[in-house]
Amino acid sequence: MLRVGLTGGIGAGKSALSATFADCGGIIVDGDVIAREVVQPGTEGLVSLVAAFGEDILRSDGSLDRPALAAKAFADDAARQKLNSIVHPLVGKRREEIIASVPQDAVVVEDIPLLVESGMAPLFPLVIIVHADVELRVRRLVELRGMSEDDARARIAAQASDEQREAVADIWLDNSGSQEDLVKRAREVWNDRIVPFAHNLAERRFVRAPARVVPADPTWPDQARRIVNRLATACGHKALRVDHIGSTAVPDFDAKDVIDIQITVESLGLPDELGEALLAAGYPRIEHVDRDEAKADARSTVREYDRSDDPALWRKRIHASADPGRPTNVHIRVAGWPNQQFALLFVDWLAANPGERVNYLAVKHEAGKPADGDMAAYFEAKEPWFADAYRRAWEWADFTGWKP
């Protein structure tokens, strides 16, 4: 099952986006609908709200007077937190009940108004944000929902900022134009990214980017932070640390358009739950790779105490992203083993040594020519350089007192 998190500020257009995804075949789990369901008369939620905010939030028929509740709940941060602490757990429980009842090969789009504010973004393999400027959203709320301008602005101010939403967005859909424009863009996202992602996940297939060096992308660090948060959440206590590694982790450095992440663990004898958790997060395992083969074979012992020539200490597990929009390699390595240490050292060594960056970039460009996009050939062409780079990097580490 592919679970997609959808959110955006009030008045941005989540409902129109959800409706389009539903037309495309997605199963929509609407947080607003569930939030109304859990505070119907006779529910635990309504009883708790009355206890927290008073009897005057009820209508004469015993149902919730939403404007009256909003007037109290959005008055200050403490009141809003009190509201969220009551409603969010109930909504979450009901959401999981609904999801458990749908087919396992479904694409579930979870429309969650406060996905960012509640810290839920890392729970989803894909997060979509629908955006519109504040003034446009105010106008929509006043004209289409009958809110007062003050109420509309208060609701918007109480939610996450655009910067906070951008930080978690895998896909950013602007809804400042017509609804037809939004529907067209939504269908493109569904057909070009969501459906292939779901199919890859179901077949446990991963995606590869061509072995071609591209100019440094200033958004690589932000993309990596989202992935690190997602993987750390998926792994939980099984991960000792999760790091952005590889060339895209070196500032302003040209690289293949692939994000490399390292998950450090205590042992490769991990329970199956870790693999299942990574699969659910969008990262199937690459079964035929179990060690840094070429790296282990190429290096002789350069530091007697690190035993870098022991092939057993270059073993790893590797997963890769099923998302066609973001090729990612996830290397699982054991804490203290030379491959785990070198992955961390390599980034810092390159960042601190401009001459090494120039040399390595030349090697990558040269390796890309005969490889012509083939990843295996690309790696093989680079390996002779790595054998001596390993020695130079550790000499630098010993000289500077580098620590991982």
PDB file of N, CA, C and O in Angstrom, residues 274-312:
ATOM      1  N   LEU A 274      12.691  -4.412  10.235  1.00  0.00           N
ATOM      2  CA  LEU A 274      13.364  -3.242   9.671  1.00  0.00           C
ATOM      3  C   LEU A 274      13.166  -3.192   8.166  1.00  0.00           C
ATOM      4  O   LEU A 274      12.848  -2.137   7.605  1.00  0.00           O
ATOM      5  N   GLY A 275      13.342  -4.329   7.496  1.00  0.00           N
ATOM      6  CA  GLY A 275      13.133  -4.372   6.052  1.00  0.00           C
ATOM      7  C   GLY A 275      11.706  -4.044   5.682  1.00  0.00           C
ATOM      8  O   GLY A 275      11.453  -3.330   4.704  1.00  0.00           O
ATOM      9  N   GLU A 276      10.751  -4.537   6.456  1.00  0.00           N
ATOM     10  CA  GLU A 276       9.346  -4.242   6.182  1.00  0.00           C
ATOM     11  C   GLU A 276       9.045  -2.775   6.426  1.00  0.00           C
ATOM     12  O   GLU A 276       8.262  -2.156   5.697  1.00  0.00           O
ATOM     13  N   ALA A 277       9.658  -2.204   7.464  1.00  0.00           N
ATOM     14  CA  ALA A 277       9.446  -0.785   7.751  1.00  0.00           C
ATOM     15  C   ALA A 277       9.992   0.092   6.631  1.00  0.00           C
ATOM     16  O   ALA A 277       9.364   1.076   6.227  1.00  0.00           O
ATOM     17  N   LEU A 278      11.160  -0.280   6.095  1.00  0.00           N
ATOM     18  CA  LEU A 278      11.737   0.486   4.995  1.00  0.00           C
ATOM     19  C   LEU A 278      10.909   0.318   3.725  1.00  0.00           C
ATOM     20  O   LEU A 278      10.749   1.274   2.956  1.00  0.00           O
ATOM     21  N   LEU A 279      10.382  -0.880   3.505  1.00  0.00           N
ATOM     22  CA  LEU A 279       9.515  -1.086   2.342  1.00  0.00           C
ATOM     23  C   LEU A 279       8.267  -0.220   2.451  1.00  0.00           C
ATOM     24  O   LEU A 279       7.865   0.434   1.478  1.00  0.00           O
ATOM     25  N   ALA A 280       7.658  -0.185   3.627  1.00  0.00           N
ATOM     26  CA  ALA A 280       6.459   0.635   3.821  1.00  0.00           C
ATOM     27  C   ALA A 280       6.767   2.116   3.642  1.00  0.00           C
ATOM     28  O   ALA A 280       5.903   2.894   3.224  1.00  0.00           O
ATOM     29  N   ALA A 281       8.006   2.510   3.932  1.00  0.00           N
ATOM     30  CA  ALA A 281       8.410   3.902   3.749  1.00  0.00           C
ATOM     31  C   ALA A 281       8.765   4.216   2.308  1.00  0.00           C
ATOM     32  O   ALA A 281       9.025   5.376   1.966  1.00  0.00           O
ATOM     33  N   GLY A 282       8.786   3.169   1.441  1.00  0.00           N
ATOM     34  CA  GLY A 282       9.044   3.392   0.019  1.00  0.00           C
ATOM     35  C   GLY A 282      10.390   2.918  -0.465  1.00  0.00           C
ATOM     36  O   GLY A 282      10.813   3.262  -1.569  1.00  0.00           O
ATOM     37  N   TYR A 283      11.093   2.058   0.337  1.00  0.00           N
ATOM     38  CA  TYR A 283      12.454   1.659  -0.004  1.00  0.00           C
ATOM     39  C   TYR A 283      12.621   0.136   0.032  1.00  0.00           C
ATOM     40  O   TYR A 283      12.993  -0.446   1.047  1.00  0.00           O
ATOM     41  N   PRO A 284      12.337  -0.561  -1.085  1.00  0.00           N
ATOM     42  CA  PRO A 284      12.564  -2.010  -1.139  1.00  0.00           C
ATOM     43  C   PRO A 284      14.046  -2.347  -1.089  1.00  0.00           C
ATOM     44  O   PRO A 284      14.909  -1.519  -1.410  1.00  0.00           O
ATOM     45  N   ARG A 285      14.334  -3.573  -0.699  1.00  0.00           N
ATOM     46  CA  ARG A 285      15.724  -4.018  -0.583  1.00  0.00           C
ATOM     47  C   ARG A 285      16.265  -4.457  -1.934  1.00  0.00           C
ATOM     48  O   ARG A 285      15.549  -5.058  -2.740  1.00  0.00           O
ATOM     49  N   ILE A 286      17.537  -4.161  -2.177  1.00  0.00           N
ATOM     50  CA  ILE A 286      18.255  -4.695  -3.331  1.00  0.00           C
ATOM     51  C   ILE A 286      18.909  -5.987  -2.862  1.00  0.00           C
ATOM     52  O   ILE A 286      19.911  -5.970  -2.138  1.00  0.00           O
ATOM     53  N   GLU A 287      18.362  -7.111  -3.244  1.00  0.00           N
ATOM     54  CA  GLU A 287      18.735  -8.389  -2.656  1.00  0.00           C
ATOM     55  C   GLU A 287      20.147  -8.846  -3.007  1.00  0.00           C
ATOM     56  O   GLU A 287      20.801  -9.511  -2.220  1.00  0.00           O
ATOM     57  N   HIS A 288      20.641  -8.525  -4.202  1.00  0.00           N
ATOM     58  CA  HIS A 288      21.905  -9.108  -4.636  1.00  0.00           C
ATOM     59  C   HIS A 288      23.128  -8.339  -4.154  1.00  0.00           C
ATOM     60  O   HIS A 288      24.257  -8.718  -4.459  1.00  0.00           O
ATOM     61  N   VAL A 289      22.951  -7.266  -3.422  1.00  0.00           N
ATOM     62  CA  VAL A 289      24.080  -6.485  -2.914  1.00  0.00           C
ATOM     63  C   VAL A 289      24.189  -6.723  -1.416  1.00  0.00           C
ATOM     64  O   VAL A 289      23.255  -6.446  -0.673  1.00  0.00           O
ATOM     65  N   ASP A 290      25.342  -7.270  -0.966  1.00  0.00           N
ATOM     66  CA  ASP A 290      25.490  -7.474   0.463  1.00  0.00           C
ATOM     67  C   ASP A 290      26.815  -6.968   1.019  1.00  0.00           C
ATOM     68  O   ASP A 290      27.121  -7.138   2.179  1.00  0.00           O
ATOM     69  N   ARG A 291      27.637  -6.344   0.146  1.00  0.00           N
ATOM     70  CA  ARG A 291      28.822  -5.676   0.681  1.00  0.00           C
ATOM     71  C   ARG A 291      29.336  -4.668  -0.340  1.00  0.00           C
ATOM     72  O   ARG A 291      28.959  -4.685  -1.504  1.00  0.00           O
ATOM     73  N   ASP A 292      30.206  -3.771   0.139  1.00  0.00           N
ATOM     74  CA  ASP A 292      30.843  -2.800  -0.730  1.00  0.00           C
ATOM     75  C   ASP A 292      31.973  -3.526  -1.456  1.00  0.00           C
ATOM     76  O   ASP A 292      33.153  -3.390  -1.137  1.00  0.00           O
ATOM     77  N   GLU A 293      31.605  -4.341  -2.439  1.00  0.00           N
ATOM     78  CA  GLU A 293      32.489  -5.322  -3.059  1.00  0.00           C
ATOM     79  C   GLU A 293      33.787  -4.705  -3.575  1.00  0.00           C
ATOM     80  O   GLU A 293      34.875  -5.081  -3.168  1.00  0.00           O
ATOM     81  N   ALA A 294      33.636  -3.755  -4.470  1.00  0.00           N
ATOM     82  CA  ALA A 294      34.839  -3.196  -5.104  1.00  0.00           C
ATOM     83  C   ALA A 294      35.696  -2.449  -4.096  1.00  0.00           C
ATOM     84  O   ALA A 294      36.921  -2.509  -4.132  1.00  0.00           O
ATOM     85  N   LYS A 295      35.047  -1.753  -3.180  1.00  0.00           N
ATOM     86  CA  LYS A 295      35.796  -1.004  -2.163  1.00  0.00           C
ATOM     87  C   LYS A 295      36.620  -1.958  -1.304  1.00  0.00           C
ATOM     88  O   LYS A 295      37.773  -1.717  -1.004  1.00  0.00           O
ATOM     89  N   ALA A 296      36.017  -3.076  -0.891  1.00  0.00           N
ATOM     90  CA  ALA A 296      36.725  -4.034  -0.050  1.00  0.00           C
ATOM     91  C   ALA A 296      37.913  -4.635  -0.796  1.00  0.00           C
ATOM     92  O   ALA A 296      38.989  -4.818  -0.232  1.00  0.00           O
ATOM     93  N   ASP A 297      37.726  -4.963  -2.068  1.00  0.00           N
ATOM     94  CA  ASP A 297      38.780  -5.610  -2.839  1.00  0.00           C
ATOM     95  C   ASP A 297      39.907  -4.641  -3.186  1.00  0.00           C
ATOM     96  O   ASP A 297      41.056  -5.053  -3.348  1.00  0.00           O
ATOM     97  N   ALA A 298      39.580  -3.366  -3.321  1.00  0.00           N
ATOM     98  CA  ALA A 298      40.569  -2.398  -3.801  1.00  0.00           C
ATOM     99  C   ALA A 298      41.501  -1.909  -2.703  1.00  0.00           C
ATOM    100  O   ALA A 298      42.614  -1.492  -2.975  1.00  0.00           O
ATOM    101  N   ARG A 299      41.077  -1.965  -1.460  1.00  0.00           N
ATOM    102  CA  ARG A 299      41.845  -1.348  -0.403  1.00  0.00           C
ATOM    103  C   ARG A 299      42.733  -2.350   0.325  1.00  0.00           C
ATOM    104  O   ARG A 299      42.274  -3.417   0.719  1.00  0.00           O
ATOM    105  N   SER A 300      43.976  -1.988   0.500  1.00  0.00           N
ATOM    106  CA  SER A 300      44.845  -2.732   1.404  1.00  0.00           C
ATOM    107  C   SER A 300      44.782  -2.046   2.759  1.00  0.00           C
ATOM    108  O   SER A 300      44.257  -0.941   2.883  1.00  0.00           O
ATOM    109  N   THR A 301      45.321  -2.678   3.756  1.00  0.00           N
ATOM    110  CA  THR A 301      45.272  -2.079   5.097  1.00  0.00           C
ATOM    111  C   THR A 301      46.169  -0.848   5.120  1.00  0.00           C
ATOM    112  O   THR A 301      47.382  -0.947   4.929  1.00  0.00           O
ATOM    113  N   VAL A 302      45.605   0.309   5.357  1.00  0.00           N
ATOM    114  CA  VAL A 302      46.391   1.534   5.443  1.00  0.00           C
ATOM    115  C   VAL A 302      46.532   1.989   6.884  1.00  0.00           C
ATOM    116  O   VAL A 302      47.376   2.801   7.206  1.00  0.00           O
ATOM    117  N   ARG A 303      45.688   1.448   7.747  1.00  0.00           N
ATOM    118  CA  ARG A 303      45.771   1.751   9.178  1.00  0.00           C
ATOM    119  C   ARG A 303      45.579   0.405   9.877  1.00  0.00           C
ATOM    120  O   ARG A 303      44.490  -0.137   9.898  1.00  0.00           O
ATOM    121  N   GLU A 304      46.625  -0.138  10.419  1.00  0.00           N
ATOM    122  CA  GLU A 304      46.588  -1.509  10.914  1.00  0.00           C
ATOM    123  C   GLU A 304      45.420  -1.758  11.856  1.00  0.00           C
ATOM    124  O   GLU A 304      44.818  -2.817  11.854  1.00  0.00           O
ATOM    125  N   TYR A 305      45.079  -0.724  12.639  1.00  0.00           N
ATOM    126  CA  TYR A 305      44.057  -0.943  13.651  1.00  0.00           C
ATOM    127  C   TYR A 305      42.637  -0.870  13.106  1.00  0.00           C
ATOM    128  O   TYR A 305      41.689  -1.160  13.823  1.00  0.00           O
ATOM    129  N   ASP A 306      42.430  -0.512  11.823  1.00  0.00           N
ATOM    130  CA  ASP A 306      41.051  -0.474  11.331  1.00  0.00           C
ATOM    131  C   ASP A 306      40.667  -1.737  10.538  1.00  0.00           C
ATOM    132  O   ASP A 306      39.526  -1.909  10.164  1.00  0.00           O
ATOM    133  N   ARG A 307      41.655  -2.637  10.308  1.00  0.00           N
ATOM    134  CA  ARG A 307      41.392  -3.916   9.637  1.00  0.00           C
ATOM    135  C   ARG A 307      40.584  -3.726   8.344  1.00  0.00           C
ATOM    136  O   ARG A 307      39.649  -4.460   8.059  1.00  0.00           O
ATOM    137  N   SER A 308      40.937  -2.723   7.557  1.00  0.00           N
ATOM    138  CA  SER A 308      40.155  -2.396   6.368  1.00  0.00           C
ATOM    139  C   SER A 308      40.267  -3.436   5.267  1.00  0.00           C
ATOM    140  O   SER A 308      39.517  -3.393   4.298  1.00  0.00           O
ATOM    141  N   ASP A 309      41.214  -4.384   5.408  1.00  0.00           N
ATOM    142  CA  ASP A 309      41.342  -5.410   4.382  1.00  0.00           C
ATOM    143  C   ASP A 309      40.520  -6.653   4.692  1.00  0.00           C
ATOM    144  O   ASP A 309      40.567  -7.627   3.945  1.00  0.00           O
ATOM    145  N   ASP A 310      39.757  -6.623   5.765  1.00  0.00           N
ATOM    146  CA  ASP A 310      38.908  -7.755   6.128  1.00  0.00           C
ATOM    147  C   ASP A 310      37.593  -7.646   5.365  1.00  0.00           C
ATOM    148  O   ASP A 310      36.771  -6.779   5.647  1.00  0.00           O
ATOM    149  N   PRO A 311      37.352  -8.523   4.375  1.00  0.00           N
ATOM    150  CA  PRO A 311      36.124  -8.411   3.570  1.00  0.00           C
ATOM    151  C   PRO A 311      34.852  -8.457   4.388  1.00  0.00           C
ATOM    152  O   PRO A 311      33.851  -7.841   4.019  1.00  0.00           O
ATOM    153  N   ALA A 312      34.882  -9.178   5.509  1.00  0.00           N
ATOM    154  CA  ALA A 312      33.664  -9.288   6.327  1.00  0.00           C
ATOM    155  C   ALA A 312      33.229  -7.940   6.867  1.00  0.00           C
ATOM    156  O   ALA A 312      32.045  -7.718   7.135  1.00  0.00           O
TER     157      ALA A 312
END
